XYZ file of C-alpha atoms in Angstrom:
395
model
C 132.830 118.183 98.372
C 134.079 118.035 94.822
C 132.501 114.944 92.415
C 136.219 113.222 92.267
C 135.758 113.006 96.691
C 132.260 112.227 96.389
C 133.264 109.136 93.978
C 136.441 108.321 96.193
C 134.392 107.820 99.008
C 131.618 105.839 97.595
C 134.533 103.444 96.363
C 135.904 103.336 99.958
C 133.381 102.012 101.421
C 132.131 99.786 98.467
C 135.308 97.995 98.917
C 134.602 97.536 102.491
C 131.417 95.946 102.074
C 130.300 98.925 104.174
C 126.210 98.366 102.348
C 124.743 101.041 104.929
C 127.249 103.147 103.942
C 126.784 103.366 100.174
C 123.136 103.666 101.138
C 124.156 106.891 102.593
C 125.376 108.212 99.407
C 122.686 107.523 97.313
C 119.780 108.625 99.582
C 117.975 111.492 98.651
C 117.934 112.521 102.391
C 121.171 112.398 102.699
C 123.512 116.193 103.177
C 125.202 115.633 99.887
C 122.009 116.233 98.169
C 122.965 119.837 99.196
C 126.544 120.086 98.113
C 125.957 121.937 94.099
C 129.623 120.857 93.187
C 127.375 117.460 92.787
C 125.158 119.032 90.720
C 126.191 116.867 87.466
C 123.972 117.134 84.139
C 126.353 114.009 82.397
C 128.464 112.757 84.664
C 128.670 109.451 83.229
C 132.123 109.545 82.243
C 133.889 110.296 85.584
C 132.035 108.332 87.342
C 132.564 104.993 85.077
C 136.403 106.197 85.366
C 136.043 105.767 89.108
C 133.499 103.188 89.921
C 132.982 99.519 88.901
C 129.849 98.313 86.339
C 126.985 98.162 87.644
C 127.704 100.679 90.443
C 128.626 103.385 87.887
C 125.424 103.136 86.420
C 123.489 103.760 90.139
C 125.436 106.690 91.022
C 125.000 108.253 87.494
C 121.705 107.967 87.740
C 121.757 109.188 91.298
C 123.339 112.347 90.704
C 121.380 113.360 87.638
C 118.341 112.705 89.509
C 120.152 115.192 92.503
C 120.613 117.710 89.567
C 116.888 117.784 88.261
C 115.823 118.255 91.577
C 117.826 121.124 92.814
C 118.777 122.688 89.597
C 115.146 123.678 88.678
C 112.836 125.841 90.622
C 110.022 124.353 90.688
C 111.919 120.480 91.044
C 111.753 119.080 88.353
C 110.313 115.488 89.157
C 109.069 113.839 86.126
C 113.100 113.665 85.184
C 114.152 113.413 88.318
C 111.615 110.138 88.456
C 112.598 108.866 85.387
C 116.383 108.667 86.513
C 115.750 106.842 89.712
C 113.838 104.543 87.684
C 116.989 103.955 85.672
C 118.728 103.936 89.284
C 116.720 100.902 90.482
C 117.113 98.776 87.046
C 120.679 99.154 87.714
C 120.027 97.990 91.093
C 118.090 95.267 89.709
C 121.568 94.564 87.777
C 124.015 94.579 90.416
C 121.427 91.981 92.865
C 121.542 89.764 90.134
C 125.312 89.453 89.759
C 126.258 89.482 93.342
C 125.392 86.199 94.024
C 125.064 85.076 97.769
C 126.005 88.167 98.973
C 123.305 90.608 100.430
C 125.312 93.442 102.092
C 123.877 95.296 99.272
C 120.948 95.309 100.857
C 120.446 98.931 102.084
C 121.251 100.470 98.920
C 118.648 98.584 97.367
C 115.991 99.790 100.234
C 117.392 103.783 99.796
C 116.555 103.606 95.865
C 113.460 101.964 96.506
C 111.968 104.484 99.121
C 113.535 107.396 96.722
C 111.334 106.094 93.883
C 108.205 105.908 95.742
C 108.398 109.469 96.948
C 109.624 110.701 93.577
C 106.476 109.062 92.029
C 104.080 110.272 94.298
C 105.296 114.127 93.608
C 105.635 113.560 90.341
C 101.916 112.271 90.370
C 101.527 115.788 91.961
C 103.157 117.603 89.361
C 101.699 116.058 86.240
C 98.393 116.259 87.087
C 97.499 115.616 83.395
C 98.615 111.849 83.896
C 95.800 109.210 84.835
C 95.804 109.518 88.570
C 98.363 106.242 89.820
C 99.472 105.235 86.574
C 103.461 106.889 87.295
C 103.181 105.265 91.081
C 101.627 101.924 89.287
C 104.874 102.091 87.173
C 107.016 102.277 90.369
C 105.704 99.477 91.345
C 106.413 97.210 88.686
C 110.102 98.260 88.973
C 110.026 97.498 92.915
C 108.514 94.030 91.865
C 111.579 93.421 89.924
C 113.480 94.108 92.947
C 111.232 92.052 94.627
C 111.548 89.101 92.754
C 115.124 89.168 92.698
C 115.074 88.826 96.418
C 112.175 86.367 96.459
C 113.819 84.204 93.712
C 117.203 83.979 95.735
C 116.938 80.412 97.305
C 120.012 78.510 97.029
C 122.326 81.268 99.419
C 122.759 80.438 102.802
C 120.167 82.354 105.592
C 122.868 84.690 106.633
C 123.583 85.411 103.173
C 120.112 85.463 101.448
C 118.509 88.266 99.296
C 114.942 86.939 100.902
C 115.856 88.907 103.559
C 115.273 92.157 102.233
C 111.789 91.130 100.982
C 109.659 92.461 103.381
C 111.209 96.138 102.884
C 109.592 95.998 99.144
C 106.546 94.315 100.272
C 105.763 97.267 102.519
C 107.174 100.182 100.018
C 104.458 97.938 97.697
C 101.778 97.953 99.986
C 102.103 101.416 100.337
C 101.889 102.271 96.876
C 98.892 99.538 96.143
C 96.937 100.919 99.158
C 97.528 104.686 97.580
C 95.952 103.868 94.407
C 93.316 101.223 95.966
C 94.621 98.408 93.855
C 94.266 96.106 97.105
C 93.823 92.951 95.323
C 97.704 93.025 94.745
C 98.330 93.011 98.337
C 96.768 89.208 98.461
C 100.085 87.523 97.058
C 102.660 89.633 98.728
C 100.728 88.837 101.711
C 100.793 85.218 101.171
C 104.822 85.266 100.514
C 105.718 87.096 103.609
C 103.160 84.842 105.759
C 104.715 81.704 104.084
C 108.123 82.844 104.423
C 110.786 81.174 106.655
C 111.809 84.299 107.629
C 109.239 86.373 108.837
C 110.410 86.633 112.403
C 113.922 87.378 111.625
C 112.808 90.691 109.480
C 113.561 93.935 111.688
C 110.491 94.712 114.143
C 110.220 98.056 112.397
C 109.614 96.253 109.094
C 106.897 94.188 110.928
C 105.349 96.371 112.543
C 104.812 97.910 109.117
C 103.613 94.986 107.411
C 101.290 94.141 109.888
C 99.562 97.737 109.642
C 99.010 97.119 106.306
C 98.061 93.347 106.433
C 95.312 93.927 109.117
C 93.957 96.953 106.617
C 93.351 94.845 104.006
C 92.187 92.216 105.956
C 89.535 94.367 107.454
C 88.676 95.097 104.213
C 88.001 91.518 103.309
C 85.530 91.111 106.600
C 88.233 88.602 107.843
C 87.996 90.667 111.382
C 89.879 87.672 113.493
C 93.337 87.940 111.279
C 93.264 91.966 110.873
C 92.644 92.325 114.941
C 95.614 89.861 115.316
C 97.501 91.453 112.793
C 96.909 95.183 113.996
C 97.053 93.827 117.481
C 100.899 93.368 117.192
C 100.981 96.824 115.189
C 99.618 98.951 118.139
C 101.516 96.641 120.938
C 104.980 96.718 119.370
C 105.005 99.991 118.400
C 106.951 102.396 120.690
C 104.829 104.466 122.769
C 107.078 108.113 121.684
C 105.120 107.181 118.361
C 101.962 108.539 119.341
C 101.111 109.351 115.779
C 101.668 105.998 114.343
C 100.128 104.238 117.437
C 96.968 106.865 116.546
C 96.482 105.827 112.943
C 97.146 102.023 114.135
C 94.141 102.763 116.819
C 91.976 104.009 113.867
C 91.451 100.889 112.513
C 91.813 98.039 114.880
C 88.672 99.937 116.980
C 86.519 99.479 114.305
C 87.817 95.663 114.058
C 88.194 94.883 117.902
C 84.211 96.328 118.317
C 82.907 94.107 115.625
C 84.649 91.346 117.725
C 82.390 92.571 120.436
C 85.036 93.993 122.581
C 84.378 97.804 123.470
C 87.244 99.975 123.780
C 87.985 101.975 127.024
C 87.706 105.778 126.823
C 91.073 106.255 128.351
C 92.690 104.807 125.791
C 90.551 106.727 123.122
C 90.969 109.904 124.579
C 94.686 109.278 124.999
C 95.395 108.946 121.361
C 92.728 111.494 120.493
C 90.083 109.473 118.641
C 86.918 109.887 120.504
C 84.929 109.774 117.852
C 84.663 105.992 118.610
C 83.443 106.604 122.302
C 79.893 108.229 121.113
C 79.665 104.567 118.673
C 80.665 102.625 121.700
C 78.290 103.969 124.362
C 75.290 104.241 121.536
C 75.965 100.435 120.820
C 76.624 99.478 124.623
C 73.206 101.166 124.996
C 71.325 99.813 122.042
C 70.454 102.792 121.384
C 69.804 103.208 117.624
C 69.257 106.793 117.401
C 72.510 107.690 119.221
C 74.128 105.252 116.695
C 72.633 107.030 114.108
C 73.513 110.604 115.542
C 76.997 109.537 116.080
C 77.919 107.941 112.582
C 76.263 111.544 111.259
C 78.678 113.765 113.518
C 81.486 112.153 112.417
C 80.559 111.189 109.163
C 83.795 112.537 107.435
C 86.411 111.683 109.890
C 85.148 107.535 109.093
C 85.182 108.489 105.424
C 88.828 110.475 105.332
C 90.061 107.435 107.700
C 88.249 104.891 105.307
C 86.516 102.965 108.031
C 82.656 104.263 106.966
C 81.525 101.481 105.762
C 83.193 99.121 108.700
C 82.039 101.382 111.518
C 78.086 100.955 109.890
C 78.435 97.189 110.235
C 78.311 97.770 113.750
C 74.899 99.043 113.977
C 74.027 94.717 114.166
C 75.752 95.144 117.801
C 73.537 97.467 118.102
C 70.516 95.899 117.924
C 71.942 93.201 119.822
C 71.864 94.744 122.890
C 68.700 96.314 121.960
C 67.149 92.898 121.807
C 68.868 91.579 125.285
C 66.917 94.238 126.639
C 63.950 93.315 125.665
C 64.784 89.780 126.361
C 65.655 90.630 130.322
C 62.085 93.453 130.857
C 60.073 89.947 129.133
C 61.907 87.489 131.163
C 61.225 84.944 128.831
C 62.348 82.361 125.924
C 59.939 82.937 122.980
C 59.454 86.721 122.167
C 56.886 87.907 120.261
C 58.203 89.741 117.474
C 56.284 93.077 117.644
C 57.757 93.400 120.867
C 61.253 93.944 118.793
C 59.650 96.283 116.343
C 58.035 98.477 119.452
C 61.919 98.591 120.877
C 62.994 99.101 117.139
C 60.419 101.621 116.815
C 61.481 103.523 120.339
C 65.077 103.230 119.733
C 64.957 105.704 116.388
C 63.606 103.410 113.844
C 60.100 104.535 113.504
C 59.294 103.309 110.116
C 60.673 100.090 110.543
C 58.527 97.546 109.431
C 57.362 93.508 110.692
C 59.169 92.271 107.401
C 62.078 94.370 108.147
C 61.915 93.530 111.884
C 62.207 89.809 110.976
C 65.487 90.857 108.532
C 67.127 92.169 111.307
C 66.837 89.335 113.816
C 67.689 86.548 111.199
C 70.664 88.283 110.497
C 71.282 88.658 113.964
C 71.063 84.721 114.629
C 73.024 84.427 111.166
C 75.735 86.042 112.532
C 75.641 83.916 115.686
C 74.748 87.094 117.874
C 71.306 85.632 118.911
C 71.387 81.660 119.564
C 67.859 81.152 118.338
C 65.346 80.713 115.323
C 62.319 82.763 114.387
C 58.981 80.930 114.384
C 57.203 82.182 111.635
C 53.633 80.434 112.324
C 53.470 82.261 115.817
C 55.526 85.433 114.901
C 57.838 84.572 117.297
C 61.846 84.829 118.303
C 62.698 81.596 120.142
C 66.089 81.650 121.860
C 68.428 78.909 123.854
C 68.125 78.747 127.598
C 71.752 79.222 127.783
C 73.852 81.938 126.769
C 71.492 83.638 124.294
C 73.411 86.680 123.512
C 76.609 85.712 123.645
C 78.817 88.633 125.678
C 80.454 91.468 124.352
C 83.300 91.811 126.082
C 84.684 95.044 127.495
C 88.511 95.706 127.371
């Protein structure tokens, strides 16, 4: 396909308001990307000959970005980056004029993908660049994508830009969660949360979002909103995505067991992380030592995942059920607290001292898994009559 074609058919379907189909023509996945009649150092001139302002300026950049990746060996992606950035200000350009119109839509998400990847290999490449700062750039030119669509109120709801906000809000998460600058994930949060339409946005979109929402949620310690979150994640997502479903698994265990619901083995085994079954059983059990032994075998796969540090907050579960334990063999409402520090003591933690002992049980009725209070003047763990240890609950 000769450039004159190329252009004739990009202006086809541009005056169709055929926005899926542009898309097509600027995506760096697309076959054309293959075609080297494309491959265009300046074509500036024959394409503003052919195409309208500000599409000229998107398919310009487009195609010089095609040339600097297939005309060097190795791609050469710090150009190739820097034209897709010029790509998506030109995008930027055209959302702006087109007024209550948002078939454009698509090409918009196609640029913005493109410039993601591009950053993250050129990231790769340039290895002599502070690690995020190109991918920290993309960002900032997705936000002004971003708050085009966010800013585009007075349209009607079929014809809104706000509709293509979640799109950037998860190419955006993406990028903030790669170089751990969570804190930026609060706001888009809020917007898409707040928004009017965040059930009309595509399920695919969603299911994306809420991935990504119940991960940083986790990370706050707000457990109830990430399980709901990563809840939908895991149930909407189609079962032929065993991969996704997998990762999605990876971190609403961790969340769903600090609930105090314990996950089947079935299900773990199905989507291949077991790892979870040896902190399930060792916490069922109240055993300490198996916790211990468990968090230690699989000490990197929590790390790589990034769930170390929420998997160890479940060793309080653990001696929760430790303590029930001891509370059924005594049969009785005040405990003696060296009777904890014996089953502490048995259980793996041979060192563990009164002081320490008494730590661990006030946090335990802090956290509202004991219904109690510790008597200090008889060294002793008073509990309710009713429901003491309230259940963890087995799904």
């Amino acid at each position: 396909m000769y450039l004159h074609d190329y252009l004739n058919k990009i202006m086809r379907v541009w005056n169709a308001y055929e926005g899926q189909a542009v898309a097509r023509f600027l995506s760096l996945q697309d076959f054309h990307v293959n075609d080297p009649n494309l491959y265009k150092e300046n074509p500036d001139a024959a394409v503003s000959r052919q195409l309208p302002s500000p599409l000229d300026e998107i398919v310009s950049a487009h195609l010089k970005v095609v040339y600097h990746l297939m005309r060097s060996e190795p791609p050469n992606y710090t150009e190739a980056y820097r034209y897709q950035t010029s790509c998506i200000q030109a995008v930027v350009k055209l959302l702006q004029q087109m007024k209550e119109e948002n078939w454009i839509l698509p090409i918009m998400y196609v640029v913005s993908i493109d410039l993601r990847i591009l950053a993250a290999k050129c990231e790769q490449q340039t290895k002599s660049s502070k690690c995020g700062e190109i991918l920290e750039k993309a960002a900032e030119s997705l936000m002004s994508c971003f708050r085009v669509c966010a800013g585009d109120t007075r349209s009607s709801d079929e014809d809104t830009k706000r509709l293509g906000m979640l799109n950037l809000v998860n190419q955006l998460l993406k990028v903030y969660f790669r170089i751990n600058k969570l804190h930026l994930c609060k706001p888009l949060i809020r917007a898409i949360d707040s928004s009017n339409f965040k059930d009309s946005f595509s399920l695919a979109q969603r299911i994306t979002y809420k991935y990504f929402a119940g991960r940083k949620a986790m990370y706050d310690s707000d457990f109830k909103n990430a399980e709901e979150y990563l809840s939908f994640a895991f149930n909407n997502c189609p079962r032929r995505f065993t991969k996704n479903k997998r990762l999605i698994l990876i971190y609403l265990t961790p969340v769903k067991m600090l609930l105090g619901y314990m996950p089947r083995k079935e299900v773990l085994e199905r989507y291949n992380v077991l790892q979870f079954h040896d902190l399930a059983s060792a916490v069922k059990e109240g055993n300490v030592r198996r916790f211990d032994e468990a968090i230690r075998r699989h000490e990197m796969f929590f790390i790589n995942a990034g769930v170390y540090l929420i998997v160890e907050k479940m060793k309080i579960l653990t001696y929760r059920n430790l303590f029930k334990k001891v509370h059924q063999i005594l049969q009785t409402h005040q405990i003696d607290m060296n009777a904890f520090q014996t089953a502490l003591q048995f259980s793996g933690a041979e060192d563990v001292s009164m002081d320490e002992t008494h730590c661990i049980v006030a946090n335990l009725i802090y956290e509202g898994r004991i219904k109690g209070y510790i008597s200090y003047q008889h060294n002793k763990l008073v509990i309710s009559k009713q429901n003491a240890f309230p259940n963890v609950v087995v799904t």
